PDB file of C-alpha atoms in Angstrom:
ATOM      1  CA  MET A   1     -25.067 -21.024  28.095  1.00  0.00           C
ATOM      2  CA  THR A   2     -22.007 -21.886  30.162  1.00  0.00           C
ATOM      3  CA  ALA A   3     -18.604 -20.278  30.551  1.00  0.00           C
ATOM      4  CA  LYS A   4     -15.274 -21.674  31.639  1.00  0.00           C
ATOM      5  CA  VAL A   5     -12.769 -19.409  33.317  1.00  0.00           C
ATOM      6  CA  TYR A   6      -9.127 -20.382  33.717  1.00  0.00           C
ATOM      7  CA  VAL A   7      -7.056 -18.389  36.192  1.00  0.00           C
ATOM      8  CA  THR A   8      -3.288 -18.833  36.160  1.00  0.00           C
ATOM      9  CA  LEU A   9      -0.446 -17.115  37.963  1.00  0.00           C
ATOM     10  CA  LYS A  10       1.499 -14.723  35.748  1.00  0.00           C
ATOM     11  CA  SER A  11       4.723 -16.244  34.501  1.00  0.00           C
ATOM     12  CA  GLY A  12       7.057 -14.304  36.775  1.00  0.00           C
ATOM     13  CA  VAL A  13       5.117 -15.119  39.957  1.00  0.00           C
ATOM     14  CA  LEU A  14       6.416 -17.853  42.255  1.00  0.00           C
ATOM     15  CA  ASP A  15       4.088 -20.850  42.563  1.00  0.00           C
ATOM     16  CA  PRO A  16       4.994 -22.693  45.778  1.00  0.00           C
ATOM     17  CA  GLN A  17       1.977 -24.995  45.499  1.00  0.00           C
ATOM     18  CA  GLY A  18       3.014 -26.070  42.013  1.00  0.00           C
ATOM     19  CA  SER A  19       6.586 -26.593  43.205  1.00  0.00           C
ATOM     20  CA  ALA A  20       5.351 -28.760  46.087  1.00  0.00           C
ATOM     21  CA  ILE A  21       3.309 -30.888  43.677  1.00  0.00           C
ATOM     22  CA  GLN A  22       6.318 -31.255  41.377  1.00  0.00           C
ATOM     23  CA  HIS A  23       8.457 -32.312  44.331  1.00  0.00           C
ATOM     24  CA  SER A  24       5.853 -34.941  45.356  1.00  0.00           C
ATOM     25  CA  VAL A  25       5.698 -36.254  41.802  1.00  0.00           C
ATOM     26  CA  GLU A  26       9.488 -36.642  41.744  1.00  0.00           C
ATOM     27  CA  LEU A  27       9.502 -38.374  45.144  1.00  0.00           C
ATOM     28  CA  MET A  28       6.952 -40.851  43.779  1.00  0.00           C
ATOM     29  CA  GLY A  29       9.445 -41.815  41.091  1.00  0.00           C
ATOM     30  CA  THR A  30       8.037 -40.044  38.031  1.00  0.00           C
ATOM     31  CA  GLN A  31      10.738 -38.825  35.648  1.00  0.00           C
ATOM     32  CA  GLY A  32      10.705 -36.209  32.918  1.00  0.00           C
ATOM     33  CA  VAL A  33       8.531 -33.510  34.461  1.00  0.00           C
ATOM     34  CA  SER A  34      10.256 -30.131  34.218  1.00  0.00           C
ATOM     35  CA  ASP A  35       7.571 -27.867  35.718  1.00  0.00           C
ATOM     36  CA  ILE A  36       4.109 -27.942  37.275  1.00  0.00           C
ATOM     37  CA  ARG A  37       2.033 -24.829  37.827  1.00  0.00           C
ATOM     38  CA  GLN A  38      -1.316 -24.734  39.554  1.00  0.00           C
ATOM     39  CA  GLY A  39      -4.235 -22.568  38.551  1.00  0.00           C
ATOM     40  CA  LYS A  40      -7.946 -22.333  39.196  1.00  0.00           C
ATOM     41  CA  TYR A  41     -10.819 -23.355  36.998  1.00  0.00           C
ATOM     42  CA  PHE A  42     -14.448 -22.231  37.188  1.00  0.00           C
ATOM     43  CA  GLU A  43     -17.572 -23.389  35.397  1.00  0.00           C
ATOM     44  CA  ILE A  44     -20.299 -20.744  35.323  1.00  0.00           C
ATOM     45  CA  SER A  45     -23.852 -21.541  34.195  1.00  0.00           C
ATOM     46  CA  PHE A  46     -26.181 -18.787  33.063  1.00  0.00           C
ATOM     47  CA  GLU A  47     -29.971 -18.528  33.153  1.00  0.00           C
ATOM     48  CA  PRO A  48     -31.556 -19.774  29.893  1.00  0.00           C
ATOM     49  CA  GLY A  49     -32.712 -16.360  28.620  1.00  0.00           C
ATOM     50  CA  MET A  50     -29.250 -14.815  28.446  1.00  0.00           C
ATOM     51  CA  THR A  51     -27.758 -13.753  25.122  1.00  0.00           C
ATOM     52  CA  LYS A  52     -24.173 -14.525  24.211  1.00  0.00           C
ATOM     53  CA  SER A  53     -23.071 -10.885  24.444  1.00  0.00           C
ATOM     54  CA  GLU A  54     -24.682 -10.450  27.874  1.00  0.00           C
ATOM     55  CA  ALA A  55     -23.076 -13.653  29.101  1.00  0.00           C
ATOM     56  CA  SER A  56     -19.720 -12.600  27.682  1.00  0.00           C
ATOM     57  CA  ALA A  57     -19.833  -9.218  29.438  1.00  0.00           C
ATOM     58  CA  THR A  58     -21.003 -10.819  32.693  1.00  0.00           C
ATOM     59  CA  VAL A  59     -18.329 -13.484  32.773  1.00  0.00           C
ATOM     60  CA  GLU A  60     -15.589 -10.959  31.947  1.00  0.00           C
ATOM     61  CA  ARG A  61     -16.720  -8.814  34.876  1.00  0.00           C
ATOM     62  CA  ILE A  62     -16.922 -11.795  37.250  1.00  0.00           C
ATOM     63  CA  ALA A  63     -13.488 -13.034  36.169  1.00  0.00           C
ATOM     64  CA  LYS A  64     -11.849  -9.650  36.626  1.00  0.00           C
ATOM     65  CA  ASP A  65     -13.564  -8.608  39.853  1.00  0.00           C
ATOM     66  CA  VAL A  66     -14.055 -11.861  41.742  1.00  0.00           C
ATOM     67  CA  LEU A  67     -12.164 -14.846  40.370  1.00  0.00           C
ATOM     68  CA  ALA A  68      -8.748 -13.445  39.468  1.00  0.00           C
ATOM     69  CA  ASN A  69      -6.366 -11.056  41.154  1.00  0.00           C
ATOM     70  CA  PRO A  70      -5.138  -9.047  38.138  1.00  0.00           C
ATOM     71  CA  VAL A  71      -1.960  -8.016  39.952  1.00  0.00           C
ATOM     72  CA  ILE A  72      -0.530 -11.529  39.960  1.00  0.00           C
ATOM     73  CA  GLU A  73      -2.927 -13.595  37.855  1.00  0.00           C
ATOM     74  CA  ASP A  74      -4.044 -13.872  34.244  1.00  0.00           C
ATOM     75  CA  TYR A  75      -7.430 -15.245  33.227  1.00  0.00           C
ATOM     76  CA  ARG A  76      -8.882 -16.759  30.097  1.00  0.00           C
ATOM     77  CA  VAL A  77     -12.599 -17.126  29.322  1.00  0.00           C
ATOM     78  CA  GLU A  78     -14.355 -19.640  27.051  1.00  0.00           C
ATOM     79  CA  LEU A  79     -18.063 -19.337  26.283  1.00  0.00           C
ATOM     80  CA  ALA A  80     -20.064 -22.362  25.139  1.00  0.00           C
ATOM     81  CA  THR A  81     -23.682 -22.419  24.026  1.00  0.00           C
ATOM     82  CA  ASP A  82     -24.365 -25.969  25.121  1.00  0.00           C
ATOM     83  CA  SER A  83     -27.872 -25.270  26.427  1.00  0.00           C
TER      84      SER A  83
ATOM     85  CA  MET B   1       5.505 -30.985  25.319  1.00  0.00           C
ATOM     86  CA  THR B   2       3.024 -29.661  27.850  1.00  0.00           C
ATOM     87  CA  ALA B   3      -0.134 -31.053  29.402  1.00  0.00           C
ATOM     88  CA  LYS B   4      -3.130 -29.377  30.939  1.00  0.00           C
ATOM     89  CA  VAL B   5      -5.102 -31.174  33.619  1.00  0.00           C
ATOM     90  CA  TYR B   6      -8.560 -30.042  34.679  1.00  0.00           C
ATOM     91  CA  VAL B   7      -9.913 -31.432  37.945  1.00  0.00           C
ATOM     92  CA  THR B   8     -13.594 -30.910  38.735  1.00  0.00           C
ATOM     93  CA  LEU B   9     -15.865 -32.149  41.484  1.00  0.00           C
ATOM     94  CA  LYS B  10     -18.247 -34.890  40.352  1.00  0.00           C
ATOM     95  CA  SER B  11     -21.708 -33.557  39.648  1.00  0.00           C
ATOM     96  CA  GLY B  12     -23.376 -34.940  42.769  1.00  0.00           C
ATOM     97  CA  VAL B  13     -20.743 -33.544  45.130  1.00  0.00           C
ATOM     98  CA  LEU B  14     -21.501 -30.353  47.069  1.00  0.00           C
ATOM     99  CA  ASP B  15     -19.257 -27.418  46.146  1.00  0.00           C
ATOM    100  CA  PRO B  16     -19.393 -24.935  49.063  1.00  0.00           C
ATOM    101  CA  GLN B  17     -16.595 -22.794  47.580  1.00  0.00           C
ATOM    102  CA  GLY B  18     -18.479 -22.451  44.294  1.00  0.00           C
ATOM    103  CA  SER B  19     -21.668 -21.584  46.194  1.00  0.00           C
ATOM    104  CA  ALA B  20     -19.817 -18.906  48.175  1.00  0.00           C
ATOM    105  CA  ILE B  21     -18.488 -17.385  44.949  1.00  0.00           C
ATOM    106  CA  GLN B  22     -21.962 -17.418  43.427  1.00  0.00           C
ATOM    107  CA  HIS B  23     -23.343 -15.710  46.538  1.00  0.00           C
ATOM    108  CA  SER B  24     -20.649 -13.008  46.321  1.00  0.00           C
ATOM    109  CA  VAL B  25     -21.384 -12.457  42.642  1.00  0.00           C
ATOM    110  CA  GLU B  26     -25.081 -11.976  43.427  1.00  0.00           C
ATOM    111  CA  LEU B  27     -24.303  -9.581  46.287  1.00  0.00           C
ATOM    112  CA  MET B  28     -22.223  -7.511  43.855  1.00  0.00           C
ATOM    113  CA  GLY B  29     -25.322  -7.074  41.715  1.00  0.00           C
ATOM    114  CA  THR B  30     -24.660  -9.489  38.850  1.00  0.00           C
ATOM    115  CA  GLN B  31     -27.849 -11.090  37.506  1.00  0.00           C
ATOM    116  CA  GLY B  32     -28.403 -14.223  35.455  1.00  0.00           C
ATOM    117  CA  VAL B  33     -25.835 -16.605  36.947  1.00  0.00           C
ATOM    118  CA  SER B  34     -27.475 -19.914  37.834  1.00  0.00           C
ATOM    119  CA  ASP B  35     -24.470 -21.880  39.077  1.00  0.00           C
ATOM    120  CA  ILE B  36     -20.727 -21.571  39.681  1.00  0.00           C
ATOM    121  CA  ARG B  37     -18.502 -24.562  40.361  1.00  0.00           C
ATOM    122  CA  GLN B  38     -14.820 -24.372  41.186  1.00  0.00           C
ATOM    123  CA  GLY B  39     -12.197 -26.780  40.004  1.00  0.00           C
ATOM    124  CA  LYS B  40      -8.438 -26.980  39.755  1.00  0.00           C
ATOM    125  CA  TYR B  41      -6.202 -26.508  36.765  1.00  0.00           C
ATOM    126  CA  PHE B  42      -2.606 -27.652  36.294  1.00  0.00           C
ATOM    127  CA  GLU B  43      -0.030 -26.980  33.599  1.00  0.00           C
ATOM    128  CA  ILE B  44       2.646 -29.652  33.410  1.00  0.00           C
ATOM    129  CA  SER B  45       5.798 -29.196  31.311  1.00  0.00           C
ATOM    130  CA  PHE B  46       7.865 -32.179  30.242  1.00  0.00           C
ATOM    131  CA  GLU B  47      11.553 -32.516  29.455  1.00  0.00           C
ATOM    132  CA  PRO B  48      12.276 -32.031  25.730  1.00  0.00           C
ATOM    133  CA  GLY B  49      13.186 -35.667  24.955  1.00  0.00           C
ATOM    134  CA  MET B  50       9.830 -37.127  25.947  1.00  0.00           C
ATOM    135  CA  THR B  51       7.590 -38.819  23.380  1.00  0.00           C
ATOM    136  CA  LYS B  52       3.875 -38.156  23.237  1.00  0.00           C
ATOM    137  CA  SER B  53       2.948 -41.630  24.480  1.00  0.00           C
ATOM    138  CA  GLU B  54       5.361 -41.392  27.422  1.00  0.00           C
ATOM    139  CA  ALA B  55       4.012 -37.957  28.308  1.00  0.00           C
ATOM    140  CA  SER B  56       0.441 -39.198  28.015  1.00  0.00           C
ATOM    141  CA  ALA B  57       1.073 -42.135  30.356  1.00  0.00           C
ATOM    142  CA  THR B  58       2.952 -39.928  32.813  1.00  0.00           C
ATOM    143  CA  VAL B  59       0.312 -37.226  32.976  1.00  0.00           C
ATOM    144  CA  GLU B  60      -2.477 -39.793  33.395  1.00  0.00           C
ATOM    145  CA  ARG B  61      -0.622 -41.312  36.330  1.00  0.00           C
ATOM    146  CA  ILE B  62       0.079 -37.914  37.916  1.00  0.00           C
ATOM    147  CA  ALA B  63      -3.544 -36.833  37.474  1.00  0.00           C
ATOM    148  CA  LYS B  64      -4.941 -40.017  39.009  1.00  0.00           C
ATOM    149  CA  ASP B  65      -2.461 -40.414  41.857  1.00  0.00           C
ATOM    150  CA  VAL B  66      -1.614 -36.842  42.859  1.00  0.00           C
ATOM    151  CA  LEU B  67      -3.850 -34.158  41.397  1.00  0.00           C
ATOM    152  CA  ALA B  68      -7.358 -35.616  41.656  1.00  0.00           C
ATOM    153  CA  ASN B  69      -9.194 -37.549  44.339  1.00  0.00           C
ATOM    154  CA  PRO B  70     -11.053 -40.095  42.189  1.00  0.00           C
ATOM    155  CA  VAL B  71     -13.680 -40.662  44.894  1.00  0.00           C
ATOM    156  CA  ILE B  72     -15.163 -37.189  44.512  1.00  0.00           C
ATOM    157  CA  GLU B  73     -13.400 -35.663  41.504  1.00  0.00           C
ATOM    158  CA  ASP B  74     -13.188 -36.170  37.753  1.00  0.00           C
ATOM    159  CA  TYR B  75     -10.186 -35.143  35.705  1.00  0.00           C
ATOM    160  CA  ARG B  76      -9.553 -34.354  32.072  1.00  0.00           C
ATOM    161  CA  VAL B  77      -6.165 -34.246  30.348  1.00  0.00           C
ATOM    162  CA  GLU B  78      -5.084 -32.296  27.261  1.00  0.00           C
ATOM    163  CA  LEU B  79      -1.683 -32.854  25.676  1.00  0.00           C
ATOM    164  CA  ALA B  80      -0.106 -30.201  23.480  1.00  0.00           C
ATOM    165  CA  THR B  81       3.147 -30.466  21.536  1.00  0.00           C
ATOM    166  CA  ASP B  82       3.957 -26.773  21.655  1.00  0.00           C
ATOM    167  CA  SER B  83       7.674 -27.243  22.184  1.00  0.00           C
TER     168      SER B  83
END
């Protein structure tokens, strides 16, 4: 069982890192890009014995308490039973 | 038209940040997590007039040249015509 967690800045929050990347992309001559925003991505692997509901509760807790700052960030969780 | 780019460390590459997160998660009392790896995530928006093939070529070039270090990282691109 693995989970993927995507953490993105909320839409109203300034993203200077994304703006810097966009600026670099423009300086390198690429046209047509209107916005770049950077987020974080985590792959979490669980021990084999874990059920889907346990894994779901665990990854939600990890995402909320450790990976994302809920004041300025949103997160999205995907569970996959690829074991 | 938007694109999502996921950048992850190749599987043989040490991920000290992921290990630190995993250690924190264990210290907070969460059981059953066998591995955490951190990656990067980018959302790229394109100007309205862009075709899918142009956007695809552009995002591939940005991912390879700017967002990922191909020596130690893999990247994956998803295009979505949500405009």
